[in-house]
Short mmCIF file of C-alpha atoms and ligand atoms in Angstrom, two decimals:
data_model
loop_
_atom_site.label_atom_id
_atom_site.label_comp_id
_atom_site.label_asym_id
_atom_site.label_seq_id
_atom_site.Cartn_x
_atom_site.Cartn_y
_atom_site.Cartn_z
CA MET L 5 39.58 17.70 10.73
CA ALA L 6 37.93 21.34 10.87
CA THR L 7 35.11 21.47 8.15
CA THR L 8 33.56 24.82 7.58
CA ALA L 9 30.05 24.31 7.71
CA LYS L 10 27.88 25.63 4.73
CA LYS L 11 24.46 27.73 6.11
CA THR L 12 21.74 25.63 5.64
CA GLU L 13 18.49 27.61 5.74
CA ILE L 14 15.74 25.06 7.57
CA ASP L 15 12.59 24.32 5.47
CA PRO L 16 10.03 23.34 7.78
CA ARG L 17 8.85 21.18 4.99
CA ASP L 18 12.10 19.22 4.74
CA PHE L 19 14.00 19.96 8.13
CA LEU L 20 16.63 17.27 7.61
CA ALA L 21 17.39 18.73 3.93
CA LEU L 22 16.55 15.18 2.98
CA ASP L 23 15.98 16.04 -0.77
CA ALA L 24 19.95 16.57 -1.00
CA LEU L 25 20.12 12.56 -0.53
CA LEU L 26 17.99 12.24 -3.88
CA SER L 27 19.54 11.95 -7.23
CA ASP L 28 17.93 14.16 -9.92
CA GLU L 29 16.39 11.31 -11.44
CA GLU L 30 14.51 10.38 -8.40
CA ARG L 31 13.41 14.16 -7.59
CA ALA L 32 12.17 14.44 -11.13
CA ILE L 33 9.43 11.39 -10.94
CA ARG L 34 8.56 12.68 -7.40
CA ASP L 35 7.83 16.09 -8.58
CA THR L 36 5.82 14.64 -11.21
CA VAL L 37 3.85 12.34 -9.45
CA ARG L 38 3.58 15.62 -6.75
CA GLN L 39 2.02 18.16 -9.18
CA PHE L 40 -0.17 15.08 -10.13
CA VAL L 41 -1.79 14.61 -6.87
CA THR L 42 -1.69 18.59 -6.27
CA GLU L 43 -3.26 19.09 -9.22
CA GLN L 44 -5.66 16.18 -9.65
CA VAL L 45 -6.32 14.14 -6.20
CA LYS L 46 -5.98 16.75 -3.53
CA PRO L 47 -8.66 19.25 -4.62
CA TYR L 48 -11.16 16.51 -4.95
CA VAL L 49 -10.32 13.66 -3.00
CA GLY L 50 -12.32 14.57 0.17
CA GLU L 51 -15.53 14.58 -1.82
CA TRP L 52 -14.51 11.14 -2.98
CA PHE L 53 -13.95 9.69 -0.08
CA GLU L 54 -17.17 11.19 1.75
CA ARG L 55 -19.00 9.56 -1.40
CA GLY L 56 -17.30 6.36 -0.95
CA GLU L 57 -15.76 6.39 -4.62
CA LEU L 58 -13.00 5.94 -6.51
CA PRO L 59 -12.89 7.65 -9.82
CA THR L 60 -12.11 5.21 -12.26
CA GLU L 61 -10.99 7.95 -14.65
CA LEU L 62 -7.81 8.38 -12.65
CA ILE L 63 -6.60 4.98 -14.10
CA PRO L 64 -5.67 6.44 -17.41
CA GLU L 65 -3.87 9.14 -15.82
CA LEU L 66 -1.92 6.75 -13.59
CA ALA L 67 -1.05 4.58 -16.75
CA ARG L 68 0.14 7.54 -18.72
CA LEU L 69 2.67 8.58 -15.57
CA GLY L 70 3.90 4.99 -16.35
CA LEU L 71 3.42 4.31 -12.35
CA PHE L 72 1.37 0.25 -12.81
CA GLY L 73 4.33 -2.23 -12.13
CA MET L 74 7.10 0.63 -12.51
CA HIS L 75 9.61 -0.95 -10.78
CA LEU L 76 9.28 -4.55 -12.83
CA GLU L 77 11.29 -5.43 -15.58
CA GLY L 78 10.93 -7.08 -19.15
CA TYR L 79 7.64 -6.99 -21.05
CA GLY L 80 7.86 -3.03 -21.68
CA LEU L 81 7.93 -2.35 -17.90
CA PRO L 82 10.02 0.70 -16.83
CA GLU L 83 12.46 -1.08 -14.56
CA ALA L 84 12.51 2.21 -12.23
CA SER L 85 14.46 1.73 -8.91
CA SER L 86 12.77 0.92 -5.59
CA VAL L 87 13.69 4.20 -4.36
CA MET L 88 11.58 6.23 -7.31
CA TYR L 89 8.70 3.48 -6.96
CA GLY L 90 8.79 4.39 -3.00
CA LEU L 91 8.76 8.27 -3.47
CA VAL L 92 5.82 7.46 -6.14
CA CYS L 93 4.01 5.72 -3.05
CA GLN L 94 4.78 8.73 -1.32
CA GLU L 95 3.44 11.16 -3.15
CA LEU L 96 0.40 9.41 -3.92
CA GLU L 97 -0.40 8.76 -0.39
CA ALA L 98 0.25 12.18 0.36
CA GLY L 99 -3.09 12.43 -1.77
CA ASP L 100 -4.88 9.83 -0.26
CA ALA L 101 -3.84 6.30 1.11
CA GLY L 102 -6.76 4.68 -1.06
CA ILE L 103 -5.09 6.26 -4.56
CA ARG L 104 -1.66 4.56 -3.52
CA SER L 105 -3.47 1.24 -2.74
CA LEU L 106 -4.93 1.17 -6.15
CA VAL L 107 -1.67 1.48 -7.77
CA SER L 108 0.20 -0.88 -4.77
CA VAL L 109 -2.57 -3.51 -5.15
CA GLN L 110 -1.97 -3.43 -9.20
CA GLY L 111 1.87 -3.06 -9.42
CA SER L 112 3.19 -4.88 -6.58
CA LEU L 113 0.15 -7.37 -5.76
CA SER L 114 -1.18 -8.30 -9.24
CA MET L 115 1.22 -7.74 -11.44
CA TYR L 116 4.12 -8.54 -9.35
CA ALA L 117 2.64 -12.13 -8.66
CA ILE L 118 2.43 -12.74 -12.35
CA TRP L 119 5.53 -11.70 -12.93
CA LYS L 120 7.33 -13.54 -10.62
CA TRP L 121 4.99 -16.78 -10.41
CA GLY L 122 3.41 -16.66 -13.91
CA SER L 123 4.03 -18.79 -16.94
CA GLU L 124 5.83 -16.91 -20.12
CA GLU L 125 2.15 -16.73 -21.46
CA GLN L 126 0.44 -15.14 -18.75
CA LYS L 127 3.06 -12.48 -18.44
CA GLN L 128 2.94 -11.79 -21.77
CA ARG L 129 -0.76 -11.45 -21.84
CA TRP L 130 -1.42 -9.70 -18.57
CA LEU L 131 1.67 -7.26 -17.76
CA PRO L 132 1.72 -5.12 -20.64
CA ALA L 133 -2.15 -4.60 -20.48
CA MET L 134 -1.67 -4.01 -16.92
CA HIS L 135 0.89 -1.17 -17.08
CA ALA L 136 -1.15 0.14 -20.02
CA GLY L 137 -4.04 0.48 -17.19
CA GLU L 138 -6.16 -1.37 -19.78
CA LYS L 139 -6.57 -4.42 -17.31
CA ILE L 140 -7.12 -3.96 -13.21
CA GLY L 141 -6.06 -6.92 -11.06
CA CYS L 142 -6.67 -7.70 -7.24
CA PHE L 143 -4.74 -9.89 -4.95
CA GLY L 144 -7.15 -12.45 -3.17
CA LEU L 145 -5.56 -13.79 -0.04
CA THR L 146 -7.48 -13.16 2.78
CA GLU L 147 -10.53 -14.61 3.74
CA PRO L 148 -13.37 -14.43 6.22
CA ASP L 149 -11.94 -16.71 8.74
CA ALA L 150 -8.27 -16.65 7.65
CA GLY L 151 -6.33 -12.95 7.87
CA SER L 152 -3.47 -12.79 9.72
CA ASP L 153 -2.74 -16.53 9.26
CA PRO L 154 -3.29 -16.98 5.55
CA GLY L 155 -2.20 -20.78 5.72
CA SER L 156 -5.54 -21.44 7.21
CA MET L 157 -7.52 -20.70 4.12
CA ARG L 158 -10.34 -22.76 2.99
CA THR L 159 -11.05 -21.91 -0.57
CA THR L 160 -10.42 -25.08 -2.10
CA ALA L 161 -9.18 -25.71 -6.19
CA LYS L 162 -10.24 -29.20 -7.19
CA ARG L 163 -8.56 -31.28 -10.17
CA ASP L 164 -11.11 -31.84 -13.11
CA GLY L 165 -9.53 -33.09 -16.46
CA ALA L 166 -7.62 -30.53 -17.98
CA ASP L 167 -9.26 -27.55 -15.29
CA TRP L 168 -9.37 -26.82 -12.00
CA ILE L 169 -12.85 -26.01 -9.80
CA LEU L 170 -12.64 -23.27 -7.32
CA ASN L 171 -14.99 -22.91 -4.42
CA GLY L 172 -14.46 -20.51 -1.44
CA SER L 173 -14.46 -16.68 -0.49
CA LYS L 174 -12.06 -13.83 -0.16
CA MET L 175 -13.08 -10.79 1.88
CA TRP L 176 -11.32 -7.18 1.83
CA ILE L 177 -9.96 -7.48 -1.49
CA THR L 178 -8.93 -3.84 -3.00
CA ASN L 179 -9.78 -3.14 -6.66
CA GLY L 180 -11.56 -6.47 -6.48
CA SER L 181 -14.94 -5.14 -7.98
CA ILE L 182 -13.21 -3.54 -11.07
CA ALA L 183 -10.75 -5.97 -12.00
CA ASP L 184 -10.39 -7.84 -15.09
CA VAL L 185 -8.34 -10.38 -13.49
CA ALA L 186 -7.85 -11.69 -9.79
CA VAL L 187 -5.12 -13.49 -8.52
CA VAL L 188 -6.62 -16.22 -6.26
CA TRP L 189 -4.72 -18.18 -3.82
CA ALA L 190 -6.69 -21.61 -3.01
CA ARG L 191 -5.57 -25.28 -1.26
CA THR L 192 -5.55 -28.14 -3.60
CA GLU L 193 -6.44 -31.53 -2.51
CA GLY L 194 -2.89 -32.11 -1.65
CA GLY L 195 -3.04 -29.45 1.05
CA GLU L 196 -0.45 -27.09 -1.58
CA ILE L 197 -1.16 -23.39 -1.86
CA ASN L 198 -1.49 -22.74 -5.38
CA GLY L 199 -2.15 -19.16 -7.48
CA PHE L 200 -4.55 -19.07 -10.08
CA LEU L 201 -5.79 -16.45 -12.68
CA VAL L 202 -9.57 -16.03 -11.86
CA GLU L 203 -10.95 -13.84 -15.16
CA LYS L 204 -13.79 -11.62 -14.29
CA ASP L 205 -16.46 -13.22 -16.84
CA MET L 206 -15.83 -16.96 -15.52
CA ALA L 207 -19.03 -18.19 -14.78
CA GLY L 208 -19.88 -18.55 -10.85
CA PHE L 209 -17.32 -15.63 -10.13
CA GLU L 210 -18.60 -12.54 -8.31
CA ALA L 211 -16.91 -9.63 -6.97
CA PRO L 212 -19.69 -7.27 -4.90
CA LEU L 213 -18.49 -4.28 -3.40
CA MET L 214 -17.79 -4.03 0.69
CA HIS L 215 -20.05 -0.81 2.23
CA HIS L 216 -20.00 0.65 5.17
CA LYS L 217 -15.84 1.55 5.89
CA LEU L 218 -15.02 4.47 7.65
CA SER L 219 -11.59 4.14 6.45
CA LEU L 220 -10.10 3.97 2.94
CA ARG L 221 -13.07 5.17 1.07
CA ALA L 222 -11.31 6.41 -1.81
CA SER L 223 -10.98 2.63 -2.72
CA VAL L 224 -12.44 -0.12 -3.79
CA THR L 225 -12.70 -2.93 -1.35
CA SER L 226 -14.40 -6.17 -2.18
CA GLU L 227 -15.47 -9.92 -1.56
CA LEU L 228 -14.53 -12.38 -3.95
CA VAL L 229 -17.28 -15.16 -4.68
CA LEU L 230 -16.22 -18.49 -6.10
CA ARG L 231 -18.89 -21.22 -6.80
CA ASP L 232 -17.50 -23.74 -8.69
CA VAL L 233 -15.67 -21.43 -11.01
CA ARG L 234 -13.65 -23.66 -13.75
CA VAL L 235 -10.25 -22.23 -14.33
CA PRO L 236 -8.05 -23.79 -16.96
CA GLU L 237 -4.77 -25.25 -15.92
CA GLU L 238 -3.03 -22.54 -18.24
CA ASN L 239 -4.13 -20.04 -15.61
CA ARG L 240 -2.55 -21.68 -12.83
CA PHE L 241 0.97 -20.52 -11.92
CA PRO L 242 3.20 -23.29 -12.52
CA GLU L 243 6.23 -22.08 -10.24
CA ILE L 244 4.88 -22.00 -6.96
CA ALA L 245 2.79 -24.24 -4.85
CA SER L 246 3.39 -22.81 -1.19
CA LEU L 247 2.30 -20.05 0.75
CA ARG L 248 5.91 -18.43 -0.27
CA GLY L 249 4.30 -17.45 -3.29
CA PRO L 250 1.48 -14.97 -1.93
CA LEU L 251 4.06 -14.23 0.96
CA SER L 252 7.00 -13.09 -1.44
CA CYS L 253 4.51 -10.69 -2.90
CA LEU L 254 3.48 -9.07 0.41
CA ASN L 255 7.11 -7.89 0.62
CA GLU L 256 6.96 -5.85 -2.49
CA ALA L 257 3.47 -4.08 -1.24
CA ARG L 258 4.81 -3.50 2.51
CA PHE L 259 7.88 -1.71 0.86
CA GLY L 260 5.61 0.80 -0.45
CA ILE L 261 3.61 1.25 2.82
CA VAL L 262 6.69 1.97 4.47
CA PHE L 263 7.13 5.07 2.07
CA GLY L 264 3.25 6.06 1.64
CA VAL L 265 2.62 6.62 5.22
CA VAL L 266 5.43 9.23 5.44
CA GLY L 267 3.17 11.03 2.50
CA SER L 268 0.28 10.64 4.95
CA ALA L 269 2.36 12.23 7.78
CA ARG L 270 3.62 15.01 5.82
CA THR L 271 0.14 16.26 4.60
CA CYS L 272 -1.11 16.27 8.35
CA LEU L 273 1.82 17.82 9.53
CA GLU L 274 1.87 20.62 6.57
CA THR L 275 -1.69 21.48 7.42
CA ALA L 276 -1.05 21.50 10.96
CA LEU L 277 1.72 24.00 10.41
CA ASP L 278 -0.07 26.47 8.31
CA TYR L 279 -3.79 26.27 10.43
CA ALA L 280 -1.19 27.00 13.71
CA LYS L 281 -0.06 29.80 12.37
CA GLU L 282 -3.03 31.59 11.25
CA ARG L 283 -5.34 30.26 14.07
CA ILE L 284 -5.73 33.06 16.98
CA VAL L 285 -6.84 31.54 20.43
CA PHE L 286 -6.34 33.94 23.46
CA GLY L 287 -4.99 36.84 21.34
CA LYS L 288 -2.37 34.91 19.49
CA PRO L 289 -1.15 32.17 16.92
CA ILE L 290 -1.52 29.00 18.60
CA ALA L 291 1.76 28.22 17.04
CA GLY L 292 3.03 30.70 19.21
CA TYR L 293 2.06 28.07 22.45
CA GLN L 294 4.89 25.98 23.66
CA LEU L 295 2.20 23.17 23.57
CA THR L 296 1.48 23.22 20.19
CA GLN L 297 5.44 23.52 19.36
CA GLN L 298 5.87 20.52 21.19
CA LYS L 299 3.32 18.48 19.12
CA LEU L 300 4.76 20.15 15.92
CA ALA L 301 8.39 19.65 16.83
CA GLU L 302 7.41 15.59 17.64
CA MET L 303 5.60 15.67 14.57
CA ALA L 304 8.18 16.82 12.07
CA LEU L 305 10.66 14.49 14.07
CA GLU L 306 8.41 11.10 13.16
CA VAL L 307 7.91 12.72 9.47
CA ASN L 308 11.63 12.90 9.02
CA ARG L 309 12.73 9.89 11.05
CA GLY L 310 10.09 7.79 9.06
CA ALA L 311 11.41 9.33 5.43
CA LEU L 312 15.14 8.18 6.45
CA VAL L 313 14.11 4.96 7.29
CA ALA L 314 12.23 4.66 3.95
CA LEU L 315 14.96 5.82 2.09
CA HIS L 316 17.59 3.53 3.76
CA LEU L 317 15.28 0.16 3.08
CA GLY L 318 15.04 1.68 -0.55
CA ARG L 319 18.55 1.95 -0.82
CA MET L 320 19.10 -1.71 0.66
CA LYS L 321 16.18 -2.96 -1.71
CA ASP L 322 18.34 -1.51 -4.93
CA GLU L 323 21.45 -3.29 -3.35
CA GLY L 324 19.81 -6.52 -2.79
CA THR L 325 20.22 -6.28 1.08
CA LEU L 326 16.78 -5.78 2.06
CA ARG L 327 14.99 -8.59 4.05
CA PRO L 328 11.49 -9.35 4.92
CA GLU L 329 12.02 -8.36 8.73
CA HIS L 330 13.63 -5.05 7.62
CA VAL L 331 9.97 -4.07 5.79
CA SER L 332 8.30 -5.45 8.92
CA MET L 333 10.27 -2.84 11.18
CA GLY L 334 9.69 -0.14 8.41
CA LYS L 335 6.16 -0.84 8.64
CA MET L 336 5.66 -0.87 12.27
CA GLY L 337 7.61 2.02 12.95
CA ASN L 338 6.61 4.06 10.04
CA VAL L 339 2.57 3.34 10.26
CA ARG L 340 2.43 4.14 14.16
CA GLY L 341 5.01 7.57 13.41
CA ALA L 342 2.39 8.21 10.80
CA LEU L 343 -0.97 7.75 12.88
CA ASP L 344 0.47 9.41 15.77
CA VAL L 345 1.41 12.71 13.27
CA ALA L 346 -2.12 12.08 12.15
CA ARG L 347 -3.66 12.45 15.61
CA THR L 348 -1.72 15.31 16.70
CA ALA L 349 -2.65 17.02 13.93
CA ARG L 350 -6.32 17.05 14.68
CA SER L 351 -5.88 17.81 17.94
CA ILE L 352 -4.18 21.11 16.50
CA LEU L 353 -7.16 21.67 13.93
CA GLY L 354 -9.61 21.67 16.67
CA GLY L 355 -13.20 21.71 15.83
CA ASN L 356 -12.15 21.49 12.32
CA GLY L 357 -9.92 18.71 12.79
CA ILE L 358 -13.00 16.56 12.45
CA THR L 359 -14.56 17.56 8.89
CA LEU L 360 -13.41 16.94 5.42
CA GLU L 361 -12.94 20.42 4.80
CA TYR L 362 -9.27 19.58 5.95
CA PRO L 363 -7.29 16.27 4.90
CA VAL L 364 -6.08 15.34 8.28
CA ILE L 365 -9.18 13.18 9.92
CA ARG L 366 -9.39 11.59 6.19
CA HIS L 367 -5.54 10.32 6.63
CA MET L 368 -6.19 9.39 10.17
CA ASN L 369 -8.68 7.25 9.28
CA ASN L 370 -7.04 5.56 6.52
CA LEU L 371 -3.97 5.27 8.87
CA GLU L 372 -6.06 2.83 10.68
CA THR L 373 -6.75 0.40 7.42
CA VAL L 374 -3.18 0.79 6.71
CA LEU L 375 -1.96 -0.07 10.44
CA THR L 376 -4.08 -3.56 9.50
CA TYR L 377 -3.73 -4.59 6.26
CA GLU L 378 -0.51 -5.85 4.43
CA GLY L 379 0.25 -7.48 8.25
CA THR L 380 -1.17 -5.99 11.10
CA HIS L 381 1.15 -4.02 13.71
CA GLU L 382 1.01 -7.22 15.66
CA VAL L 383 2.15 -9.75 13.14
CA HIS L 384 5.44 -7.42 12.04
CA THR L 385 6.15 -6.99 16.02
CA LEU L 386 6.03 -10.99 16.00
CA SER L 387 8.42 -10.81 12.66
CA VAL L 388 10.74 -8.58 14.60
CA GLY L 389 10.68 -10.23 17.49
CA LYS L 390 11.34 -13.44 16.10
CA ALA L 391 14.20 -12.15 14.11
CA LEU L 392 15.65 -10.99 17.29
CA THR L 393 15.24 -13.90 19.61
CA GLY L 394 15.18 -16.84 17.19
CA GLU L 395 11.74 -18.00 18.60
CA ASN L 396 8.80 -17.96 16.50
CA ALA L 397 6.13 -16.71 19.11
CA PHE L 398 3.15 -16.63 16.05
CA ARG L 399 1.44 -19.94 17.23
CA SER L 400 0.92 -21.24 20.88
P1 LIG I 525 5.73 -19.34 7.65
O1 LIG I 525 5.71 -20.91 7.78
O2 LIG I 525 6.67 -18.45 8.06
O3 LIG I 525 6.12 -19.25 5.96
C1 LIG I 525 5.42 -19.95 4.82
C2 LIG I 525 6.79 -20.07 3.77
O4 LIG I 525 6.85 -18.85 3.15
C3 LIG I 525 7.87 -18.07 3.23
N1 LIG I 525 7.97 -16.96 3.78
C4 LIG I 525 8.06 -15.81 3.24
N2 LIG I 525 8.51 -15.81 1.85
C5 LIG I 525 8.75 -14.77 1.22
N3 LIG I 525 8.57 -13.15 1.94
C6 LIG I 525 8.23 -13.14 3.43
N4 LIG I 525 7.57 -12.11 3.79
C7 LIG I 525 7.69 -14.48 4.03
N5 LIG I 525 7.36 -15.18 5.06
C8 LIG I 525 7.39 -15.82 4.82
C9 LIG I 525 8.59 -19.35 4.36
O5 LIG I 525 10.08 -19.00 4.08
C10 LIG I 525 7.73 -20.48 3.97
O6 LIG I 525 8.64 -21.00 2.39
P2 LIG I 525 8.90 -22.52 2.32
O7 LIG I 525 9.42 -22.29 0.75
O8 LIG I 525 9.46 -23.06 3.58
O9 LIG I 525 7.28 -23.37 2.45
O10 LIG I 525 4.74 -19.16 7.58
P3 LIG I 525 3.01 -19.03 8.87
O11 LIG I 525 1.85 -19.40 8.28
O12 LIG I 525 3.76 -19.33 10.11
O13 LIG I 525 2.81 -17.52 8.67
C11 LIG I 525 3.76 -16.57 8.74
C12 LIG I 525 2.95 -14.88 8.83
C13 LIG I 525 2.26 -15.13 9.84
C14 LIG I 525 4.42 -13.87 9.03
C15 LIG I 525 2.16 -14.68 7.43
O14 LIG I 525 1.59 -15.74 7.59
C16 LIG I 525 1.90 -13.28 7.07
O15 LIG I 525 2.76 -12.45 6.55
N6 LIG I 525 0.58 -12.86 7.86
C17 LIG I 525 -0.21 -11.77 7.46
C18 LIG I 525 -0.78 -11.77 6.47
C19 LIG I 525 -0.86 -10.23 5.49
O16 LIG I 525 -0.02 -9.71 5.49
N7 LIG I 525 -1.83 -10.23 4.45
C20 LIG I 525 -1.90 -9.43 3.51
C21 LIG I 525 -2.99 -9.62 2.63
S1 LIG I 525 -2.65 -8.70 1.10
C22 LIG I 525 -3.54 -7.13 1.75
O17 LIG I 525 -3.76 -6.61 2.92
C23 LIG I 525 -3.88 -5.69 0.56
S2 LIG I 525 -3.81 -4.48 1.23
C24 LIG I 525 -4.19 -3.46 0.06
C25 LIG I 525 -3.25 -2.51 -0.55
O18 LIG I 525 -1.55 -2.44 0.04
O19 LIG I 525 -3.55 -1.39 -0.77
P1 LIG I 526 -7.19 -11.09 12.13
O1 LIG I 526 -5.82 -11.73 11.60
O2 LIG I 526 -8.49 -11.75 12.61
O3 LIG I 526 -6.76 -10.48 13.90
C1 LIG I 526 -7.04 -9.58 14.48
C2 LIG I 526 -6.36 -9.15 15.53
O4 LIG I 526 -5.75 -10.20 16.20
C3 LIG I 526 -5.37 -8.04 15.31
O5 LIG I 526 -5.17 -7.06 16.06
C4 LIG I 526 -3.99 -9.03 14.91
O6 LIG I 526 -3.00 -8.59 14.84
C5 LIG I 526 -4.34 -9.83 16.34
N1 LIG I 526 -3.82 -11.15 16.07
C6 LIG I 526 -3.23 -11.97 15.10
N2 LIG I 526 -2.58 -13.00 15.38
C7 LIG I 526 -2.12 -12.56 16.58
C8 LIG I 526 -1.18 -13.15 17.23
N3 LIG I 526 -0.47 -14.60 16.36
N4 LIG I 526 -0.53 -12.65 18.16
C9 LIG I 526 -1.36 -11.61 18.64
N5 LIG I 526 -2.18 -10.76 18.13
C10 LIG I 526 -2.60 -11.53 16.79
N6 LIG I 526 -6.16 -8.45 2.04
C11 LIG I 526 -6.03 -9.22 0.66
O7 LIG I 526 -5.76 -10.39 0.63
N7 LIG I 526 -6.20 -8.45 -0.46
C12 LIG I 526 -6.11 -7.03 -0.32
O8 LIG I 526 -6.46 -6.61 -1.32
C13 LIG I 526 -6.79 -6.71 0.79
N8 LIG I 526 -6.73 -5.29 0.97
C14 LIG I 526 -7.68 -4.51 2.06
C15 LIG I 526 -8.26 -3.43 2.37
C16 LIG I 526 -8.87 -2.74 3.50
C17 LIG I 526 -9.68 -1.67 3.35
C18 LIG I 526 -8.62 -3.69 3.96
C19 LIG I 526 -9.21 -3.02 5.87
C20 LIG I 526 -7.92 -5.23 4.45
C21 LIG I 526 -7.46 -5.58 3.12
N9 LIG I 526 -6.92 -6.81 3.27
C22 LIG I 526 -6.68 -7.39 1.96
C23 LIG I 526 -6.88 -7.74 4.59
C24 LIG I 526 -6.12 -7.42 5.34
O9 LIG I 526 -4.76 -7.88 4.76
C25 LIG I 526 -6.26 -8.42 6.23
O10 LIG I 526 -7.64 -7.18 7.08
C26 LIG I 526 -5.30 -8.48 7.57
O11 LIG I 526 -4.11 -9.38 7.12
C27 LIG I 526 -5.66 -8.66 9.22
O12 LIG I 526 -6.50 -9.89 8.93
P2 LIG I 526 -7.73 -9.99 9.52
O13 LIG I 526 -8.58 -8.61 9.52
O14 LIG I 526 -8.57 -11.36 9.85
O15 LIG I 526 -7.79 -9.99 11.45
#
């Protein structure tokens, strides 16, 4: 059938006109968060990154926008769609992955863990307060000697009358030092993995800041130290006693990353595009040279491809057909693509590419963390490999 093609202008910032695939409601929340990031994050985040700080004044602002636990239902939570939540992650990470991490860890890891596995009392106590940003949570799974293989964790939980005694340490925990409540996964004497809500004032519990990061600097990263911490039974998740507990939470946060990194990549592309049009070398803008155009075209391809994959996975999640292996493929491809975009943008900016005057090297360094946390690139490769072949190559 012959069709009359409508004339479409090419928008360099939305090459494939993906905006048209979103509903009015989805565009509205995206634009609200984009404006917030443009006004309240982008002008200052280079300095926060340089100082290695996350300004906690952002927390009430993010809460006012309703972003903490926005995709969860009940307990006064917004019950936004997965696509809406993903678009929010995209806009936050267009500012900085550290800000997206704050929201991811609060909503997708800590609140989700309580929402999915907590008792009714735990949900009532924590979820409304965490949505309001009055209480902050963190999620303690990784240990100094157990990252990709959390099943080898050494943190223990020993029954003592009506309580549990926790011992061990967690490492690389986002939000740890500012958290009111830590979701801590520990092994019981019977070998089961249980989840506990460890409150910041419990005796024997400390959450010191980790220093010397060169990536995700506008984010709080901490150790969790547990020395004979007495935790009452009512703070244990009653419904789960296996690794499935923490791993089910990771799916949620990984989904946010699939969208988030498209935001990082988009900022790098836009910065490089603007720069290439203005930077005169050998008598003309570098945008006029074929080698630069090839770089920009490849970058635009990655940003658009990543955005399409994210949106597709978001629609699948909203329909209830998304599997963890789909998320693994999305994280693998989108993080790698975003890193390629960031590194290429850095080269287009020449010497200016290495300063915090421009956002590119900050995103590039942040993406090295994103490649590693929430399952490394290799872990997701093996998940996809297992789904393709039926063979488990994680263990020898
Ligand atoms: P395996 O034997 O495969 O599974 C154990 C149990 O868990 C179930 N399961 C899952 N359930 C839900 N979702 C998933 N994605 C699941 N993967 C596995 C599985 O069905 C089984 O259930 P059951 O009931 O039969 O017991 O476990 P394994 O020990 O062989 O490990 C598999 C592997 C390697 C995929 C897993 O350990 C893994 O994902 N490792 C990576 C660890 C990781 O991603 N850590 C992230 C820490 S949190 C973080 O980084 C936060 S970053 C902050 C931010 O986002 O900003
Ligand atoms: P390792 O597991 O030691 O891996 C080292 C290398 O070996 C990697 O390249 C890995 O891919 C590779 N490897 C491992 N197994 C295999 C295999 N079978 N085959 C081939 N290669 C393999 N964790 C939390 O629990 N909560 C948080 O809030 C949190 N926030 C974080 C914030 C930051 C800034 C960072 C950097 C990390 C954070 N993490 C958090 C930890 C993160 O999830 C781990 O760093 C990650 O899971 C990898 O673990 P690891 O660092 O111990 O690396």
